[in-house]
Amino acid sequence: MALPRLLDAGEAALVAEFGDRVDPAISDRVLGLDDALRADPPAGLRETVPTYRSLMIHYDPLVLDRDALAARVRALSEAMEAGGEGAGRHAGARWTLPVCYDPDLAEDIGAVAEAIGRPAAEVAALHAGAEYRVYMYGFAPGFAYLGGLPEALAVSRRATPRPPHPANALMIGGGLAAVATVPMPTGWYVVGRTPVRLYRPDQDDPFPVAVGDTLRFSPVDAATFASLEARAAAGESVARREP
């Protein structure tokens, strides 16, 4: 595989771009470089931010020379490719999140059903039957962008935003899926809701699910959701992490 394309993002960030599509192999290379930099960070490295296809590297230009950083990135990428690590990053954790697809909590599931010409129950079954990869966080704290949405659910985003969705909404749009954490207007469609908090600012680890982890969704009824929601609001973790 070719080495990443290096792009400057202002005077204090470098972007290592590995591809131009949503692809687990590209994500593995992004996260492999992220792991390598975190394992032995050069002085002046401030933060790394993985995305679907690139790694943004924030640095202090008064401490870390841009060309030296670029050389470090190339060397690490060459080592990963030579060792085969770029195509086989360590496996992330696997999580199962309870989700309610009741129309009262999945207010756009009917609109999606109409758009694809299938019953709402089938929309829920398709969504819950897939396995998703967490590719990145962005847009809002804990907003998890996912890949793995079934092609049958690949509806376009709305032409205009809908009113604010509820917290912890499961959404789809533009061929992608997401778990949102805080209410806000959106062009995505809300097809379910989970009691799991992917953003917990009051905890030592505010983001329990990491980029590179795998998610599955387990359907629950409205009564079970209400019980789990109360437990989650009290600080209990209601997601299941596989050993």
Coordinates of C-alpha atoms in Angstrom, one line a residue:
M1 CA 0.0 0.0 0.0
A2 CA 1.1 3.6 -0.6
L3 CA 2.2 5.8 2.2
P4 CA -0.3 8.3 3.5
R5 CA -0.6 11.7 1.8
L6 CA 0.5 14.4 4.2
L7 CA -1.5 17.7 4.2
D8 CA -1.0 20.8 6.4
A9 CA -4.0 22.0 8.3
G10 CA -2.9 25.4 9.4
E11 CA 0.4 26.0 11.1
A12 CA 0.0 23.5 13.9
A13 CA -1.6 20.4 12.5
L14 CA -0.6 17.7 10.0
V15 CA -3.1 15.3 8.3
A16 CA -2.1 11.8 7.3
E17 CA -4.6 10.8 4.7
F18 CA -4.8 7.0 3.9
G19 CA -7.7 6.9 1.4
D20 CA -10.9 8.4 0.1
R21 CA -13.7 6.0 1.3
V22 CA -15.2 4.3 4.3
D23 CA -13.3 1.1 4.6
P24 CA -12.2 -1.0 7.6
A25 CA -8.7 -1.6 6.1
I26 CA -8.2 2.2 5.8
S27 CA -9.4 2.7 9.3
D28 CA -7.0 0.0 10.5
R29 CA -4.1 2.0 9.0
V30 CA -5.3 5.2 10.5
L31 CA -5.6 3.7 14.0
G32 CA -2.3 1.8 13.6
L33 CA -0.5 5.1 13.1
D34 CA -2.5 6.6 16.0
D35 CA -1.4 3.8 18.2
A36 CA 2.3 4.1 17.1
L37 CA 2.4 7.8 17.8
R38 CA 0.7 7.4 21.2
A39 CA 3.1 4.6 22.2
D40 CA 6.1 6.9 21.7
P41 CA 5.0 10.5 21.3
P42 CA 7.6 13.0 20.1
A43 CA 8.0 16.1 22.2
G44 CA 5.5 18.7 21.1
L45 CA 2.8 16.3 20.0
R46 CA -0.5 17.7 21.4
E47 CA -3.3 15.5 20.2
T48 CA -4.2 13.0 17.5
V49 CA -7.7 12.8 16.0
P50 CA -8.7 9.7 13.9
T51 CA -11.3 10.0 11.2
Y52 CA -12.8 7.6 8.6
R53 CA -9.8 7.9 6.4
S54 CA -7.1 10.1 8.0
L55 CA -5.4 11.0 11.2
M56 CA -5.1 14.7 12.2
I57 CA -2.0 15.3 14.3
H58 CA -1.9 18.5 16.3
Y59 CA 1.5 19.7 17.4
D60 CA 3.4 22.7 18.9
P61 CA 5.4 24.1 16.0
L62 CA 7.7 25.9 18.5
V63 CA 8.7 22.5 19.9
L64 CA 8.2 20.0 17.1
D65 CA 9.4 20.8 13.6
R66 CA 6.9 20.1 10.8
D67 CA 9.3 18.3 8.6
A68 CA 10.6 16.2 11.5
L69 CA 7.0 15.2 12.3
A70 CA 6.4 14.3 8.7
A71 CA 9.5 12.2 8.6
R72 CA 8.4 10.4 11.8
V73 CA 4.9 9.7 10.3
R74 CA 6.4 8.3 7.1
A75 CA 8.8 6.1 9.0
L76 CA 6.1 4.7 11.2
S77 CA 3.8 4.1 8.2
E78 CA 6.6 2.3 6.4
A79 CA 7.3 0.1 9.4
M80 CA 3.6 -0.7 9.7
E81 CA 3.3 -1.7 6.1
A82 CA 6.5 -3.7 6.2
G83 CA 5.2 -5.6 9.2
G84 CA 1.7 -6.0 7.9
E85 CA 0.3 -4.0 10.9
G86 CA -1.5 -1.6 8.6
A87 CA -4.0 -4.3 7.6
G88 CA -4.3 -6.0 10.9
R89 CA -4.6 -3.6 13.8
H90 CA -5.3 -5.0 17.2
A91 CA -9.0 -5.8 17.6
G92 CA -11.2 -3.3 19.4
A93 CA -13.7 -4.1 22.1
R94 CA -17.1 -5.5 21.1
W95 CA -20.2 -3.9 22.7
T96 CA -23.9 -4.7 22.7
L97 CA -26.2 -1.7 23.3
P98 CA -29.9 -2.1 24.1
V99 CA -32.1 -0.1 21.7
C100 CA -35.8 0.6 21.6
Y101 CA -37.4 0.9 18.1
D102 CA -40.8 1.8 19.4
P103 CA -42.2 4.7 17.2
D104 CA -42.5 6.9 20.3
L105 CA -38.7 6.6 20.7
A106 CA -37.9 6.2 17.1
E107 CA -39.9 9.0 15.6
D108 CA -38.5 8.8 12.1
I109 CA -38.7 5.0 11.6
G110 CA -42.0 5.4 9.8
A111 CA -40.5 7.9 7.3
V112 CA -37.6 5.6 6.6
A113 CA -40.0 2.7 6.1
E114 CA -41.9 4.7 3.6
A115 CA -38.7 5.8 1.8
I116 CA -37.5 2.3 1.3
G117 CA -40.9 0.6 0.8
R118 CA -40.6 -1.8 3.8
P119 CA -42.5 -2.1 7.1
A120 CA -41.2 -0.3 10.1
A121 CA -40.6 -3.6 11.9
E122 CA -38.3 -4.6 9.0
V123 CA -36.4 -1.4 9.3
A124 CA -35.8 -2.1 12.9
A125 CA -34.8 -5.7 12.2
L126 CA -32.3 -4.6 9.5
H127 CA -30.8 -2.0 11.7
A128 CA -30.5 -4.3 14.7
G129 CA -29.2 -7.2 12.6
A130 CA -26.0 -5.4 11.4
E131 CA -22.6 -5.1 13.0
Y132 CA -21.1 -1.6 13.2
R133 CA -17.6 -0.2 13.5
V134 CA -17.0 3.0 15.4
Y135 CA -14.9 5.0 12.8
M136 CA -14.7 8.3 14.6
Y137 CA -16.1 10.8 17.1
G138 CA -17.0 14.3 15.9
F139 CA -19.5 17.1 15.5
A140 CA -20.6 17.0 19.2
P141 CA -19.1 15.3 22.3
G142 CA -19.5 11.6 22.1
F143 CA -21.2 11.7 18.7
A144 CA -20.1 8.3 17.2
Y145 CA -19.9 7.9 13.4
L146 CA -20.5 4.3 12.4
G147 CA -20.0 2.1 9.4
G148 CA -21.7 -1.1 8.6
L149 CA -25.3 0.1 7.8
P150 CA -27.1 -2.4 5.6
E151 CA -27.4 -1.1 2.0
A152 CA -31.2 -1.4 2.2
L153 CA -31.2 1.4 4.8
A154 CA -28.9 3.7 2.8
V155 CA -31.4 6.6 2.6
S156 CA -30.2 10.1 1.8
R157 CA -30.2 12.7 4.5
R158 CA -33.1 15.2 4.7
A159 CA -33.2 18.2 2.4
T160 CA -33.8 20.4 5.5
P161 CA -32.9 19.7 9.2
R162 CA -35.6 18.3 11.5
P163 CA -36.1 19.7 15.0
P164 CA -33.7 18.6 17.8
H165 CA -33.6 14.9 18.3
P166 CA -33.5 13.4 21.8
A167 CA -30.3 12.4 23.6
N168 CA -28.8 9.0 22.8
A169 CA -30.7 8.7 19.5
L170 CA -29.7 6.2 16.9
M171 CA -29.7 7.8 13.5
I172 CA -29.1 6.9 9.9
G173 CA -28.5 9.1 6.8
G174 CA -26.3 9.2 3.7
G175 CA -25.5 5.6 3.9
L176 CA -24.0 5.9 7.4
A177 CA -25.2 5.3 11.0
A178 CA -24.5 7.2 14.2
V179 CA -25.2 7.3 17.9
A180 CA -25.9 10.9 19.0
T181 CA -25.4 12.1 22.6
V182 CA -26.9 15.5 23.0
P183 CA -30.1 17.0 21.4
M184 CA -29.7 19.1 18.3
P185 CA -31.3 19.7 14.9
T186 CA -30.2 17.1 12.3
G187 CA -30.6 16.0 8.7
W188 CA -30.3 12.4 9.8
Y189 CA -33.3 10.1 10.6
V190 CA -33.9 8.9 14.2
V191 CA -34.7 5.1 14.0
G192 CA -34.2 4.2 17.7
R193 CA -32.9 5.2 21.1
T194 CA -30.5 3.6 23.5
P195 CA -30.3 4.3 27.3
V196 CA -26.5 3.9 27.0
R197 CA -24.5 7.1 27.5
L198 CA -21.6 7.3 25.1
Y199 CA -20.7 10.6 26.6
R200 CA -20.3 10.7 30.4
P201 CA -18.6 14.0 31.4
D202 CA -18.9 13.2 35.1
Q203 CA -16.8 10.0 34.7
D204 CA -13.0 9.6 34.7
D205 CA -13.4 8.0 31.2
P206 CA -16.1 10.2 29.5
F207 CA -16.0 8.1 26.3
P208 CA -16.4 4.4 27.2
V209 CA -16.5 3.2 23.6
A210 CA -13.3 3.7 21.6
V211 CA -12.8 4.4 17.9
G212 CA -12.2 1.0 16.4
D213 CA -14.7 -0.8 18.6
T214 CA -17.6 -2.8 17.3
L215 CA -21.2 -2.2 18.2
R216 CA -24.3 -4.4 18.0
F217 CA -27.8 -3.4 18.9
S218 CA -30.2 -5.5 21.0
P219 CA -33.9 -4.6 20.6
V220 CA -35.9 -4.0 23.8
D221 CA -39.5 -2.9 24.4
A222 CA -40.5 0.4 25.8
A223 CA -41.0 -0.8 29.3
T224 CA -37.5 -2.4 29.4
F225 CA -36.1 0.8 27.9
A226 CA -37.6 2.9 30.6
S227 CA -36.1 0.6 33.3
L228 CA -32.7 0.7 31.7
E229 CA -32.9 4.5 31.2
A230 CA -33.5 5.0 34.9
R231 CA -30.5 2.8 35.7
A232 CA -28.3 4.6 33.3
A233 CA -29.5 8.0 34.6
A234 CA -28.4 6.8 38.0
G235 CA -24.8 6.2 36.7
E236 CA -25.0 2.5 36.0
S237 CA -23.5 1.1 32.8
V238 CA -26.2 -0.7 30.8
A239 CA -24.1 -1.7 27.8
R240 CA -22.6 -5.1 27.6
R241 CA -18.9 -5.5 26.7
E242 CA -17.8 -8.8 25.5
P243 CA -14.7 -10.4 27.1

